[in-house]
PDB file of C-alpha atoms in Angstrom:
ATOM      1  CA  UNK A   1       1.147 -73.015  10.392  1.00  0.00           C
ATOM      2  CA  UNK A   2      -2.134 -71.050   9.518  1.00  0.00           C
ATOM      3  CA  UNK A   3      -1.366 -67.638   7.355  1.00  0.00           C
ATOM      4  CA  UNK A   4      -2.127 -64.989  10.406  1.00  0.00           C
ATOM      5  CA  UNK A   5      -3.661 -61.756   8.308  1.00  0.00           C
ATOM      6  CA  UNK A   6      -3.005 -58.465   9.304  1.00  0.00           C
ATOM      7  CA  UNK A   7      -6.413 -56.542  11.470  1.00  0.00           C
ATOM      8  CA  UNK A   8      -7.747 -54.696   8.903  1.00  0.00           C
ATOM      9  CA  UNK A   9     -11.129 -52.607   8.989  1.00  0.00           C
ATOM     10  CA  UNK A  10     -14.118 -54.843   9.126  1.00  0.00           C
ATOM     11  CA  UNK A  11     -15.571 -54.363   5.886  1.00  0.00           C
ATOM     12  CA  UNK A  12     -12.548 -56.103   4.228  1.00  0.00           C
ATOM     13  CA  UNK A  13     -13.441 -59.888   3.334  1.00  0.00           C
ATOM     14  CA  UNK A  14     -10.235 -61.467   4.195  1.00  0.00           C
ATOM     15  CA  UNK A  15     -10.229 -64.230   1.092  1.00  0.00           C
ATOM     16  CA  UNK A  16     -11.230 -61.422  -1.132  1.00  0.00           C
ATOM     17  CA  UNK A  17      -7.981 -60.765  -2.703  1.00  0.00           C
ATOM     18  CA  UNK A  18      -8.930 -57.881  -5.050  1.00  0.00           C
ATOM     19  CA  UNK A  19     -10.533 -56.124  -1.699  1.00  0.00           C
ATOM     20  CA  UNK A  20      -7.997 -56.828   0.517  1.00  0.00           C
ATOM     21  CA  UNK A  21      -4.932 -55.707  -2.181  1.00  0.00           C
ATOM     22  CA  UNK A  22      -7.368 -52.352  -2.750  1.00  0.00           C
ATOM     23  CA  UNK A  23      -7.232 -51.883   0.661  1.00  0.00           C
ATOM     24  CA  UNK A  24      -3.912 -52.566   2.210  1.00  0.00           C
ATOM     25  CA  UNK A  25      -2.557 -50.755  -0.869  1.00  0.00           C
ATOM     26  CA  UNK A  26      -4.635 -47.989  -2.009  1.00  0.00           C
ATOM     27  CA  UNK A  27      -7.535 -46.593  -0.176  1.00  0.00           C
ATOM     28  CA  UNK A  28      -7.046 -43.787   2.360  1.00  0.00           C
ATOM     29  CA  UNK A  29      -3.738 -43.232   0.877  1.00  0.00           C
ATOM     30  CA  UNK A  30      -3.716 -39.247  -0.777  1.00  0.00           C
ATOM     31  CA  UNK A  31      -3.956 -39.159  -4.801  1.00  0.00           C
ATOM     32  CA  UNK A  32      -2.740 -36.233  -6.113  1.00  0.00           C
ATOM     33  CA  UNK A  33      -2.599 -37.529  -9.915  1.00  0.00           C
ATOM     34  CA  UNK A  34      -5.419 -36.199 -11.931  1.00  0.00           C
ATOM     35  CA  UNK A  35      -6.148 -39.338 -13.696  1.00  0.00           C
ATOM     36  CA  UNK A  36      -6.384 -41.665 -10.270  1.00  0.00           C
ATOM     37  CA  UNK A  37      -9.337 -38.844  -9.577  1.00  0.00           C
ATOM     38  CA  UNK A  38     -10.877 -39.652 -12.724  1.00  0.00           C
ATOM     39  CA  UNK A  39     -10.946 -43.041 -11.901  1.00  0.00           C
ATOM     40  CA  UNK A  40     -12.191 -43.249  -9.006  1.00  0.00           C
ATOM     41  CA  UNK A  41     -14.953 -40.564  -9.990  1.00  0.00           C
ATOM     42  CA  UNK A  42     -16.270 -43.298 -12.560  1.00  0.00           C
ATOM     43  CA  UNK A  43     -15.564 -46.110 -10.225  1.00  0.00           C
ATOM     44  CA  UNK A  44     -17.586 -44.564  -6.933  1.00  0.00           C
ATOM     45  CA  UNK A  45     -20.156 -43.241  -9.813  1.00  0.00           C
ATOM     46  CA  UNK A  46     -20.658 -46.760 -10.958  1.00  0.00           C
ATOM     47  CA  UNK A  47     -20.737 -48.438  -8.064  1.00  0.00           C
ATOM     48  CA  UNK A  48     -24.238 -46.453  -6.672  1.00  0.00           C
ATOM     49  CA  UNK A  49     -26.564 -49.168  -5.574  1.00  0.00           C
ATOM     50  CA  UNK A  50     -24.095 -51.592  -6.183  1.00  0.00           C
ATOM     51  CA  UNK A  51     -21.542 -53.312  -3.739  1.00  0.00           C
ATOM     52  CA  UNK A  52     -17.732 -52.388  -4.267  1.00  0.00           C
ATOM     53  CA  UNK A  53     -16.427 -55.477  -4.236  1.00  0.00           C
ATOM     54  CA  UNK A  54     -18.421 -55.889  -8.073  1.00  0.00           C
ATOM     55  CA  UNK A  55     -16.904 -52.582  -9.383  1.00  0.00           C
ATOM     56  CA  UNK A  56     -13.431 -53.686  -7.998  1.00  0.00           C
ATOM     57  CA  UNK A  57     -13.974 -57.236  -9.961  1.00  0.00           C
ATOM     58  CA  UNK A  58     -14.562 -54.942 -13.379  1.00  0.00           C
ATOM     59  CA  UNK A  59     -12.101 -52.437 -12.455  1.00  0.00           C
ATOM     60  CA  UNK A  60      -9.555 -53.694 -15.617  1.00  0.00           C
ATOM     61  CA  UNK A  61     -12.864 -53.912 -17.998  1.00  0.00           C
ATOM     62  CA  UNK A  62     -13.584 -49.868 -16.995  1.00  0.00           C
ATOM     63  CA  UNK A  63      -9.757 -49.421 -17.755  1.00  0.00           C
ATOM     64  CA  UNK A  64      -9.889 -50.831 -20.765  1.00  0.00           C
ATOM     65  CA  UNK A  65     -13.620 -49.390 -22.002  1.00  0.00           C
ATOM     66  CA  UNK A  66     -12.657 -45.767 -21.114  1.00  0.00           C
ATOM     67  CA  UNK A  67      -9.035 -45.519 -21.821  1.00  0.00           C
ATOM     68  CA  UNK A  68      -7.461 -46.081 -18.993  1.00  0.00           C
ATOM     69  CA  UNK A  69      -9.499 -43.176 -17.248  1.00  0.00           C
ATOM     70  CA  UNK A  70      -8.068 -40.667 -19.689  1.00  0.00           C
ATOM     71  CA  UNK A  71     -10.726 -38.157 -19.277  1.00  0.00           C
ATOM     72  CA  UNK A  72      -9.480 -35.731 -22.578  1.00  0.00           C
ATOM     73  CA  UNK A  73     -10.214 -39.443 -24.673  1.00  0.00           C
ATOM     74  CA  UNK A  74     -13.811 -40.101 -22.570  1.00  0.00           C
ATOM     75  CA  UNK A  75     -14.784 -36.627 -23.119  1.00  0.00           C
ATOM     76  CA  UNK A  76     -14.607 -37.253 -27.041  1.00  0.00           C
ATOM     77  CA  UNK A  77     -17.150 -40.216 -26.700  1.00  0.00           C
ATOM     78  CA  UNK A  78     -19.626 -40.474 -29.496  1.00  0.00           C
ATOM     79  CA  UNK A  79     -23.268 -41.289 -29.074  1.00  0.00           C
ATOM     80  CA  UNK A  80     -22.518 -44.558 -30.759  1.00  0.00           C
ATOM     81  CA  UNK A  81     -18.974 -45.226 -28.486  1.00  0.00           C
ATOM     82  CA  UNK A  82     -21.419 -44.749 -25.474  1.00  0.00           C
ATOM     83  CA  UNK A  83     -24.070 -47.550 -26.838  1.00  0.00           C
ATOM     84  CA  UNK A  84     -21.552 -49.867 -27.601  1.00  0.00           C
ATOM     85  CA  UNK A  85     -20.283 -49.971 -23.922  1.00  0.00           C
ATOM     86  CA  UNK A  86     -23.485 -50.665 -22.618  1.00  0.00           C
ATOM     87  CA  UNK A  87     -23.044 -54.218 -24.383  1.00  0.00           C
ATOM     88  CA  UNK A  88     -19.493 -54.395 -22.879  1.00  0.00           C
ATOM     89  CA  UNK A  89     -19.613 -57.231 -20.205  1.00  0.00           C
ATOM     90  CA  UNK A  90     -16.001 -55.859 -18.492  1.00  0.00           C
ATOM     91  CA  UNK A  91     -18.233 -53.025 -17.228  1.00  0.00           C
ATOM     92  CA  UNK A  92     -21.764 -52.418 -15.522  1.00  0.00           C
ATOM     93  CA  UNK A  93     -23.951 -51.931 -18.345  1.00  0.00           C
ATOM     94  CA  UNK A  94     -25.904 -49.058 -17.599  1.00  0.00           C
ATOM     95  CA  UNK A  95     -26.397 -46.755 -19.965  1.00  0.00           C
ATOM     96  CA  UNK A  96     -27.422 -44.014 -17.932  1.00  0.00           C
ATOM     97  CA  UNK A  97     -23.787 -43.951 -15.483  1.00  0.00           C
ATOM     98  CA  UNK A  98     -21.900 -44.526 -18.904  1.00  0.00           C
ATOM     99  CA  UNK A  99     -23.311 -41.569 -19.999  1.00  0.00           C
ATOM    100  CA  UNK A 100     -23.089 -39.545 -17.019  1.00  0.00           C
ATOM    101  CA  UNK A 101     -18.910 -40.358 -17.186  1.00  0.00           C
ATOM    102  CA  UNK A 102     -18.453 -39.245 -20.681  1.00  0.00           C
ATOM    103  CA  UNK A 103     -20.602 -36.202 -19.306  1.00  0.00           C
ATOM    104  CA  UNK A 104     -18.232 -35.971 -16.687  1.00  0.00           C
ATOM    105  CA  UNK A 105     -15.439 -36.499 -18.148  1.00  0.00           C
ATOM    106  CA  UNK A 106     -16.069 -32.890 -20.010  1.00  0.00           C
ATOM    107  CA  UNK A 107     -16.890 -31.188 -16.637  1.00  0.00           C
ATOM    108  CA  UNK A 108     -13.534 -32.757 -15.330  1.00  0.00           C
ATOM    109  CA  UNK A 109     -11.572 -30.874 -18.572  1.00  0.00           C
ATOM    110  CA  UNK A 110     -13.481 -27.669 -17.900  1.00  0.00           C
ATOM    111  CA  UNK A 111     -11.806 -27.990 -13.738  1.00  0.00           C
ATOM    112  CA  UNK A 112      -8.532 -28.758 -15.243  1.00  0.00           C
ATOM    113  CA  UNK A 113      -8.632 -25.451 -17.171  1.00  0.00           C
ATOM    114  CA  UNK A 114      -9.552 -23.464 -14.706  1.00  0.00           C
ATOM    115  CA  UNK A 115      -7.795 -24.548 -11.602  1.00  0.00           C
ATOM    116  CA  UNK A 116      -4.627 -26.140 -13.249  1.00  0.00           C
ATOM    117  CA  UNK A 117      -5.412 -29.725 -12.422  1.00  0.00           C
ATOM    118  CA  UNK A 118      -8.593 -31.666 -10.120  1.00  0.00           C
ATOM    119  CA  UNK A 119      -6.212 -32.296  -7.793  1.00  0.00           C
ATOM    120  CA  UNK A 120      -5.847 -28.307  -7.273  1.00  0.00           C
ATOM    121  CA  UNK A 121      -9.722 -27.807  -7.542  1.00  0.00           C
ATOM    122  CA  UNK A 122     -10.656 -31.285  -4.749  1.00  0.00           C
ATOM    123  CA  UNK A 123      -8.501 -31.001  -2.274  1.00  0.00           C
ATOM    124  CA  UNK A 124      -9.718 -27.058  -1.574  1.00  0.00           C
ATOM    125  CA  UNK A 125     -12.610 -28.850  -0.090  1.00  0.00           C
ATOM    126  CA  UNK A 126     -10.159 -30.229   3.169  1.00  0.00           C
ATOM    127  CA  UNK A 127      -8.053 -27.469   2.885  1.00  0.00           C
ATOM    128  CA  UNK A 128      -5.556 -29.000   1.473  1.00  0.00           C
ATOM    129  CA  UNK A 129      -4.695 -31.759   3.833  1.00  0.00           C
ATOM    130  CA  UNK A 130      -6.811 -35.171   5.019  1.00  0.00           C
ATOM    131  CA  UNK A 131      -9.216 -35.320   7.429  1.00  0.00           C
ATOM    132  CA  UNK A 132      -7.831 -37.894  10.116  1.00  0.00           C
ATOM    133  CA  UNK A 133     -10.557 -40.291  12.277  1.00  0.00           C
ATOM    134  CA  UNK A 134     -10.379 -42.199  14.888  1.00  0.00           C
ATOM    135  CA  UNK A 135     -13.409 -44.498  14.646  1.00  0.00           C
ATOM    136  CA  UNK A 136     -13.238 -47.719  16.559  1.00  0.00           C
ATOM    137  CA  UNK A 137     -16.174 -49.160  14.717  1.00  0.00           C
ATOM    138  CA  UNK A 138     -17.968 -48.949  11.079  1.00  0.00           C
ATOM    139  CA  UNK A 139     -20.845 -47.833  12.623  1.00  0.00           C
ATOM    140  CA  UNK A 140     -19.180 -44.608  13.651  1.00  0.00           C
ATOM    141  CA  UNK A 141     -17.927 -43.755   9.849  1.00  0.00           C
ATOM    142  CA  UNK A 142     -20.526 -41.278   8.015  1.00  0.00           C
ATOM    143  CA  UNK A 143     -22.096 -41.625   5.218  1.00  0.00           C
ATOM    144  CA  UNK A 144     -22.007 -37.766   4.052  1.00  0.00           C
ATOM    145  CA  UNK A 145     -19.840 -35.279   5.588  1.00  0.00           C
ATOM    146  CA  UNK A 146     -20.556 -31.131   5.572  1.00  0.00           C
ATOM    147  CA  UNK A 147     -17.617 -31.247   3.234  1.00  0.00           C
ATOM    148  CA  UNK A 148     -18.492 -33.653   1.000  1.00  0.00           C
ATOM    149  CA  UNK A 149     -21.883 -32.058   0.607  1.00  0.00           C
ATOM    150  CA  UNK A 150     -20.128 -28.927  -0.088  1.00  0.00           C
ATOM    151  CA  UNK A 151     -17.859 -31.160  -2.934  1.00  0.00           C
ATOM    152  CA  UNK A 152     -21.059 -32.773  -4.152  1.00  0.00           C
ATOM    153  CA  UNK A 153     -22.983 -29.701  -4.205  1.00  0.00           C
ATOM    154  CA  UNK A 154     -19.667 -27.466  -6.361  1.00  0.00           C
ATOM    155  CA  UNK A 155     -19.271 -30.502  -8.421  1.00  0.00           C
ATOM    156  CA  UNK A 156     -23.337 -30.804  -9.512  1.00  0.00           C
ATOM    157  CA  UNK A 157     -23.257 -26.781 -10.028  1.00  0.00           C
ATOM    158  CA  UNK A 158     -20.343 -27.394 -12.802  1.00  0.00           C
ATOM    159  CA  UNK A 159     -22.210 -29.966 -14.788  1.00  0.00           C
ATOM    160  CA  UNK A 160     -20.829 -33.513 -13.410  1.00  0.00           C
ATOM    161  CA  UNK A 161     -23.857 -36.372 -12.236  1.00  0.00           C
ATOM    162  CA  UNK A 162     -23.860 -39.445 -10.121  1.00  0.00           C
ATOM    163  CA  UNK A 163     -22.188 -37.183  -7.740  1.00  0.00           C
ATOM    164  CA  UNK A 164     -24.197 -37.196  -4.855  1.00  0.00           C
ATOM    165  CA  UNK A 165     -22.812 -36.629  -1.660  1.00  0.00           C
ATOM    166  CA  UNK A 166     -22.742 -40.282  -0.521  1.00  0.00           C
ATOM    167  CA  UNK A 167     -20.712 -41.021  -3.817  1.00  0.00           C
ATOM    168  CA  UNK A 168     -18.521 -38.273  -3.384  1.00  0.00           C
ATOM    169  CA  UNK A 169     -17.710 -39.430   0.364  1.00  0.00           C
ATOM    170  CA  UNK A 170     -17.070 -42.545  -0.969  1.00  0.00           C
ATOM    171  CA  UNK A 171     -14.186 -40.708  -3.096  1.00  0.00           C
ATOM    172  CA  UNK A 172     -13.108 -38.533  -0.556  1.00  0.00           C
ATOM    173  CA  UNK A 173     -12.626 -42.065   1.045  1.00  0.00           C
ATOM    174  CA  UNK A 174     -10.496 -43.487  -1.695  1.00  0.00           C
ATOM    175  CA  UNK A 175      -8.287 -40.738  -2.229  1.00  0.00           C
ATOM    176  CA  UNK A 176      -7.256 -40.284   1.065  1.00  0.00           C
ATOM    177  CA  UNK A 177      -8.947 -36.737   1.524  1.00  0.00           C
ATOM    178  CA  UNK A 178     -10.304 -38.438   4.745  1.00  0.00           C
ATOM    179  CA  UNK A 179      -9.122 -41.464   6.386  1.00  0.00           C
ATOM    180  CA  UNK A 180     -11.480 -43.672   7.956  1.00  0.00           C
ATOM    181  CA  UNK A 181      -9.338 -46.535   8.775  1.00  0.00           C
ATOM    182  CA  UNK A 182     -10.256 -47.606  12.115  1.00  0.00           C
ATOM    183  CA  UNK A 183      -7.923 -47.505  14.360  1.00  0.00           C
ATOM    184  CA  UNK A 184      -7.296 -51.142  15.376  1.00  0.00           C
ATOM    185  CA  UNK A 185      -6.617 -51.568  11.539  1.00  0.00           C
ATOM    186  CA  UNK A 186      -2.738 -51.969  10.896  1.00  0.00           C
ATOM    187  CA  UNK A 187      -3.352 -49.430   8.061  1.00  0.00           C
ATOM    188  CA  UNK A 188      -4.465 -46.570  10.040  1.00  0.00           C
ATOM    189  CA  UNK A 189      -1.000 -44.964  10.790  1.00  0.00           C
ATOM    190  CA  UNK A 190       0.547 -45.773   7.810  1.00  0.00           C
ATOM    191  CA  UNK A 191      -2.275 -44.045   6.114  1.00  0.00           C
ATOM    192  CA  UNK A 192      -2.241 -41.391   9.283  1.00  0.00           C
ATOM    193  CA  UNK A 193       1.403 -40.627   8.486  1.00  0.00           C
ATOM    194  CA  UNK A 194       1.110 -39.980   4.540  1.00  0.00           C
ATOM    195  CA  UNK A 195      -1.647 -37.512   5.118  1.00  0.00           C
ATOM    196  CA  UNK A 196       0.928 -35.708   7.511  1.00  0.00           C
ATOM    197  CA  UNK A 197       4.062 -35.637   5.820  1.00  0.00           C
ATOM    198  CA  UNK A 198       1.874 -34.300   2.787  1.00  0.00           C
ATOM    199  CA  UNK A 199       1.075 -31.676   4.832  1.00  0.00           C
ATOM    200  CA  UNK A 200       4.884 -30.808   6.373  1.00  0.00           C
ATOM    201  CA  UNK A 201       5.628 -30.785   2.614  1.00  0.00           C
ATOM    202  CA  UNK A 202       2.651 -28.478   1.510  1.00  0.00           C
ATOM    203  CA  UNK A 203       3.315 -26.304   4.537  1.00  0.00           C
ATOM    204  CA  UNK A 204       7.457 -25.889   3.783  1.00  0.00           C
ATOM    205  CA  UNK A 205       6.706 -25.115   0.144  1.00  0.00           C
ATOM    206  CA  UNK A 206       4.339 -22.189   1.584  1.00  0.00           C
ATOM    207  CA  UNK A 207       6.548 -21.408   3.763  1.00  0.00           C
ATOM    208  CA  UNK A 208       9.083 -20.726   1.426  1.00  0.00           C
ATOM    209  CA  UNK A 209       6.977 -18.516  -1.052  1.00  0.00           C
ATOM    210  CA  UNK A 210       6.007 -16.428   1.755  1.00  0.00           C
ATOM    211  CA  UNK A 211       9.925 -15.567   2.620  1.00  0.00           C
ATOM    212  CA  UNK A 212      10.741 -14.920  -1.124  1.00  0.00           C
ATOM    213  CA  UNK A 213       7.663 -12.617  -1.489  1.00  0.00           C
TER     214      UNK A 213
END
């Protein structure tokens, strides 16, 4: 009997097994660990001009190259530590976005300090709870958003690169601050329902501030 795969959205390649784990697993669904941010900054950053399905296939080499997307460690990368990853065949070797992550790796630390964690300082940008779609087709998803221009824009303004607003779509995108499942995708409510019991649980802890102020 032939293995009958889930619907998922069309830009999945069914036999792609690191694509099709990334997305039945992890994208659209909300990150609120600093670290998976980091990540998926350097990922997203990595992957401009490129095709996701390469950065997923190096995704262990860029754990192991910037230890494992500890930005406090990145941010104390030497001039010589950043030359001898662009000779590291885990990773894309281009100097310039290797750079541009140790780079941001220090704008990350500066966030940290002064909102308490990314997390705090990102998810300000959707007040605090994912946008949910309903596209019915790829060709309805955006590339840019008002919001993540607004992201892009805060996040060039306190130092980071290789954030432009398509890349930092993309992240909103992989973090679940949006989610652009399609709808005929068997991920959508799943996905649909995290983002809104995040939000009963964000709302009760408010809730409960208010009453003790």
């Amino acid at each position: 009997m032939p293995d009958v795969q889930p619907k998922r959205c069309s830009w999945v390649q069914a036999d792609h097994e690191l694509m099709r784990e990334y997305h039945d697993r992890e994208w659209g669904v909300p990150a609120h660990d600093d670290r998976t941010h980091f990540e998926f900054l350097i990922l997203e950053s990595a992957q401009a001009g490129l095709s996701w399905s390469i950065v997923l296939a190096k995704r262990e080499g860029y754990r192991r190259a910037f230890s494992q997307f500890d930005p406090a460690k990145v941010a104390r990368y030497s001039l010589a530590r950043i030359d001898k990853l662009t000779g590291d065949p885990g990773i894309i070797r281009n100097r310039t976005k290797i750079a541009a992550a140790v780079r941001n790796a220090r704008a990350f630390l500066t966030v940290q300090e002064e909102f308490g964690s990314f997390d705090a300082y990102c998810w300000r940008f959707v007040n605090g709870r994912p946008r949910q779609n309903r596209w019915s087709s790829m060709r309805q998803i955006p590339a840019t958003t008002t919001e993540s221009d607004a992201f892009s824009l805060d996040l060039k303004h306190r130092g980071f690169t290789f954030v432009g607003s398509t890349v930092i779509y993309g992240h909103m995108q992989a973090v679940g601050m949006v989610n652009d499942h399609l709808i005929g995708c068997f991920r959508y409510r799943d996905v649909r329902r995290l983002g809104t019991s995040r939000r009963k649980s964000v709302d009760h802890v408010r809730g409960a501030k208010e009453r003790e102020s």
